[in-house]
Coordinates of C-alpha atoms in Angstrom, one line a residue:
Chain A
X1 CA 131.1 105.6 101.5
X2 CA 130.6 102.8 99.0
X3 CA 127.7 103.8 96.9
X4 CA 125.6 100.5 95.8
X5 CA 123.7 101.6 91.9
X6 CA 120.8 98.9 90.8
X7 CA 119.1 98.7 87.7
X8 CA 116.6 98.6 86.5
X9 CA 114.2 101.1 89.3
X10 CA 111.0 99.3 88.3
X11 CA 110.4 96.8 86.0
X12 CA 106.8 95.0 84.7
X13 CA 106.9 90.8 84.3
X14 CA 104.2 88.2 84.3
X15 CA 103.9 85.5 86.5
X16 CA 106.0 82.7 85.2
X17 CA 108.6 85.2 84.0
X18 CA 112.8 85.3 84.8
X19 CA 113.4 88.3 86.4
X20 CA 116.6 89.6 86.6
X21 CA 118.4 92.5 88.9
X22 CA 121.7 93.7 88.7
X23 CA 123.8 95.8 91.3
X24 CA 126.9 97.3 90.7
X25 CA 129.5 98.6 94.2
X26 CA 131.2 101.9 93.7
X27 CA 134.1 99.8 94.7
X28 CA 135.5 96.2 95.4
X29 CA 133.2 94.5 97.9
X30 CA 134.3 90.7 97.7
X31 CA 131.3 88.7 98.3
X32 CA 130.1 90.6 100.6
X33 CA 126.7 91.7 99.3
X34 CA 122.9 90.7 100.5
X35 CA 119.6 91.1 98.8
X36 CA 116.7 91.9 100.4
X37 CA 112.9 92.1 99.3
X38 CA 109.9 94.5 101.1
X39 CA 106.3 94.8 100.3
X40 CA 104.4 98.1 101.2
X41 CA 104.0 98.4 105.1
X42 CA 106.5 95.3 106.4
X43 CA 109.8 95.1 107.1
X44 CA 112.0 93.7 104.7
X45 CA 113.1 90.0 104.1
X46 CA 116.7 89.0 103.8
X47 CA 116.6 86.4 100.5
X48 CA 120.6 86.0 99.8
X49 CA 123.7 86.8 102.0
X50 CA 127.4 86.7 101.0
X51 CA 126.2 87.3 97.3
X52 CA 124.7 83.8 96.7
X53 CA 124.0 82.2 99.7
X54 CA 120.0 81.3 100.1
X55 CA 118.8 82.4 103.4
X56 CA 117.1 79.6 105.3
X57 CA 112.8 79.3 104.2
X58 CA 113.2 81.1 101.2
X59 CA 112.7 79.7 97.9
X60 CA 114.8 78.6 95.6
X61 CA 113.5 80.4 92.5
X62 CA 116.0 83.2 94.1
X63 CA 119.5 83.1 93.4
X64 CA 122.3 85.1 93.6
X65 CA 125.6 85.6 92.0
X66 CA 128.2 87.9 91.6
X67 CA 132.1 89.2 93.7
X68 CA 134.1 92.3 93.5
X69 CA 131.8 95.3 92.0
X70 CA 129.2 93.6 89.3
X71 CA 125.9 91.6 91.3
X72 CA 122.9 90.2 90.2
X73 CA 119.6 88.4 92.0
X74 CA 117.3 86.1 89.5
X75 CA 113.8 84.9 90.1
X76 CA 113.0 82.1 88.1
X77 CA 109.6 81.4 87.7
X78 CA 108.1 84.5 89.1
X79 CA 105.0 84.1 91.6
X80 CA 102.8 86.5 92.7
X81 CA 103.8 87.4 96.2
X82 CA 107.5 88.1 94.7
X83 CA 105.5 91.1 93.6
X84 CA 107.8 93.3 95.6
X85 CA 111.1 95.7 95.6
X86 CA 114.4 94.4 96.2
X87 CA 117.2 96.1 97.3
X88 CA 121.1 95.3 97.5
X89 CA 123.4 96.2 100.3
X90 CA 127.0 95.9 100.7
X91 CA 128.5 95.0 104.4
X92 CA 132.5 95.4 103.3
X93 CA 132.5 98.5 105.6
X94 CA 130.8 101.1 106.8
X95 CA 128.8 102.7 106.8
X96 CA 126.5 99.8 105.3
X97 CA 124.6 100.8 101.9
X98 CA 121.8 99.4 100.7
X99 CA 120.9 100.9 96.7
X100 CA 118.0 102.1 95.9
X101 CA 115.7 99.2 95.0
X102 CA 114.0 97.9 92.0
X103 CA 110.3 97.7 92.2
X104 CA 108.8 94.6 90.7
X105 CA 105.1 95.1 89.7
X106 CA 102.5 93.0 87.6
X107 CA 102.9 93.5 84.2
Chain B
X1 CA 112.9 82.1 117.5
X2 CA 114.2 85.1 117.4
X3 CA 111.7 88.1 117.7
X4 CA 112.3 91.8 117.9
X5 CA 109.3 94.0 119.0
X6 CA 109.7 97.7 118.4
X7 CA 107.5 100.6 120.4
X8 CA 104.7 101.8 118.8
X9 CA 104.5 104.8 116.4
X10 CA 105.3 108.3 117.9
X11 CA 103.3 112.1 116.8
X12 CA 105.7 114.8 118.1
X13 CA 106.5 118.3 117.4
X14 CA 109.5 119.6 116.1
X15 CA 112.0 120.9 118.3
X16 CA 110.7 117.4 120.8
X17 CA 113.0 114.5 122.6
X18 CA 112.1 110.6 121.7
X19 CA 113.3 107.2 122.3
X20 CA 112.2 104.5 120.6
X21 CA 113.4 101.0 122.0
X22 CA 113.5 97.4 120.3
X23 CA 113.2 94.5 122.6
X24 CA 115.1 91.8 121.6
X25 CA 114.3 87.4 122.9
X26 CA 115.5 84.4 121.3
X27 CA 118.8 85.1 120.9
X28 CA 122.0 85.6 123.0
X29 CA 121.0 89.6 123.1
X30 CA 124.9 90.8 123.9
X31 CA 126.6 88.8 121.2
X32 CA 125.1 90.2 118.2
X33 CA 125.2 93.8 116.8
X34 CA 122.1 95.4 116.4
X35 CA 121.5 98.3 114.3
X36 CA 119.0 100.9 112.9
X37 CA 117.1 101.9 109.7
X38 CA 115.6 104.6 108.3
X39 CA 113.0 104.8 105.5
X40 CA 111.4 108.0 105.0
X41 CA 108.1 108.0 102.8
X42 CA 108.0 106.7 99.6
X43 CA 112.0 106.1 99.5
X44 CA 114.3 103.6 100.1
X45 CA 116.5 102.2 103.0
X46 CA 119.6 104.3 105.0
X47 CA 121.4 102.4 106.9
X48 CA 121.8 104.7 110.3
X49 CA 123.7 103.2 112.9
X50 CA 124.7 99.7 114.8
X51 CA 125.7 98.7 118.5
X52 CA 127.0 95.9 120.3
X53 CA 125.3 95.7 123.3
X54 CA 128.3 93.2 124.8
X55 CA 130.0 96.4 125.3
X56 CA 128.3 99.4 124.3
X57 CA 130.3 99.8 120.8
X58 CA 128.9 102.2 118.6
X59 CA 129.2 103.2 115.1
X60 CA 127.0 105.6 113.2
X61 CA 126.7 107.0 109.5
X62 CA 128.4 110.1 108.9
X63 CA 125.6 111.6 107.8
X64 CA 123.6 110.7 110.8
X65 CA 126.7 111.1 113.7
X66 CA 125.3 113.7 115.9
X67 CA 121.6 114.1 115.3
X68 CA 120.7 110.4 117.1
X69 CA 121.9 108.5 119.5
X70 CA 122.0 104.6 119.5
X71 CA 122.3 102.9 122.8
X72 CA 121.7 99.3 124.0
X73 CA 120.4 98.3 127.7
X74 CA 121.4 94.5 128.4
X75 CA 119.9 93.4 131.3
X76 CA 116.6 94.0 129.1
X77 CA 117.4 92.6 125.6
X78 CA 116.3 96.4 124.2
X79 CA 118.1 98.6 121.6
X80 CA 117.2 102.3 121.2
X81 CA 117.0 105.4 119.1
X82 CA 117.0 108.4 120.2
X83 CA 116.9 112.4 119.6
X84 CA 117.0 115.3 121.5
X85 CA 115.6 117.5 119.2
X86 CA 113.4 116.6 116.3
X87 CA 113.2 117.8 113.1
X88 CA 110.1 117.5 110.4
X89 CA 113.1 115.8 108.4
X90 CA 112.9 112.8 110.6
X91 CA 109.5 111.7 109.5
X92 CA 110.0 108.3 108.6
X93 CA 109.4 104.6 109.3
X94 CA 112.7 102.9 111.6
X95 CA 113.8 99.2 111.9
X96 CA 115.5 97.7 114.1
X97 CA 117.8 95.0 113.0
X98 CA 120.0 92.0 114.1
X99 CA 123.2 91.5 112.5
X100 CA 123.6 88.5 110.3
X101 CA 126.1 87.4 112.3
X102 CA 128.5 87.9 115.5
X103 CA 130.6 90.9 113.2
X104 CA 128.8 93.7 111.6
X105 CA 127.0 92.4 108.7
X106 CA 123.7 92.8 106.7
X107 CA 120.5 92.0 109.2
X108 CA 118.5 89.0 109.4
X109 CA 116.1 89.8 111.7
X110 CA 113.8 92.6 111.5
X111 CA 111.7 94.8 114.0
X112 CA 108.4 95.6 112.7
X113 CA 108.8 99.2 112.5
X114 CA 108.2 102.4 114.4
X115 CA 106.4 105.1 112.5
X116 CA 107.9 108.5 113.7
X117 CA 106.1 111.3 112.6
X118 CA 107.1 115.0 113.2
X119 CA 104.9 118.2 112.2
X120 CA 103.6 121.1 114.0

């Protein structure tokens, strides 16, 4: 299995901050790589596919970047419904692996 | 628009059968790969399993393959999860979840959750 290791767990910002989430593959996973955010009792949201491209209605504050093992989501301009955790997951093969998300709170 | 509406939340002892089903709509239902998650309290997502309900194809997790079985019904749009013999383990919150495209990929689309709770 391709084990998916983000950093930092939690972090503390401010509204207005840049925010940034990195995501390393235990392996080579191309581009293939998707972020996703979930606030307590829903489902979660996907934000960026194939590494950096923005999924339709949501905003562009998020980006994405990154190929191969080293990955990273930025929120620019942090609001306060991003108030969330994020999570990575790789879909080069399967099983699928998501890491263990980085919880965004208020600082 | 693409909806799909998972079963509502399940109390059952250990040792217990269940099914929980996801109804898919808005969407060709048997030309995308549906799959299942797992998020037990207070933790994170586990990817489980995914089918393609075109033909029945099925792929699981290694750690999952044998405790659940993940099966699609066509003529009604609706994916399930099954076991035949819970344990307090599987205590969790499952998704349902359409692949982002027509090849197993990350989901798009998300079920709301069924909340599965086992104790005796």
């Amino acid at each position: 299995d391709i084990q998916m290791t983000q950093s930092p767990s939690s972090l503390s910002a401010s509204v207005g901050d840049r925010v940034t989430i990195t995501c390393r593959a235990s392996q080579s996973i191309s581009s293939y790589l998707n972020w996703y955010q979930q606030k307590p009792g829903k489902a979660p949201n996907l934000l960026i596919f194939a590494a950096s491209s923005l999924q339709s209605g949501v905003p562009s504050r998020f980006s994405g970047s990154g190929s191969g093992t080293d990955f990273t989501l930025i929120i620019s301009n942090l609001q306060p419904e991003d108030f969330a955790t994020y999570y990575c997951q790789q879909s080069y093969s399967l099983p699928l692996t998501f890491g263990g998300g980085t919880k965004v709170d208020i600082k | 628009e693409v909806q799909l509406v998972q079963s509502g939340a399940e109390v059952k002892k250990p040792g217990e059968s269940l099914k929980i089903s996801c109804k898919a709509s808005g969407y060709s239902f048997t030309n995308y790969w549906i799959g299942w998650v797992r998020q037990m309290p207070g933790k994170g997502l586990e990817w489980m399993g995914i089918v393609y309900p075109g033909d029945s194809d099925t792929r699981y997790s290694p750690s999952l393959q044998g405790q659940v079985t993940i099966s699609a019904d066509k003529s009604i749009s609706t994916a399930y999860l099954q076991w035949s013999s819970l344990k307090a383990s599987d205590t969790a919150m499952y998704y349902c979840a359409r692949s982002l495209t027509t090849t197993i990929q990350g989901p798009d689309y998300w079920g709301q959750g069924t909340l599965v709770t086992v104790s005796s």
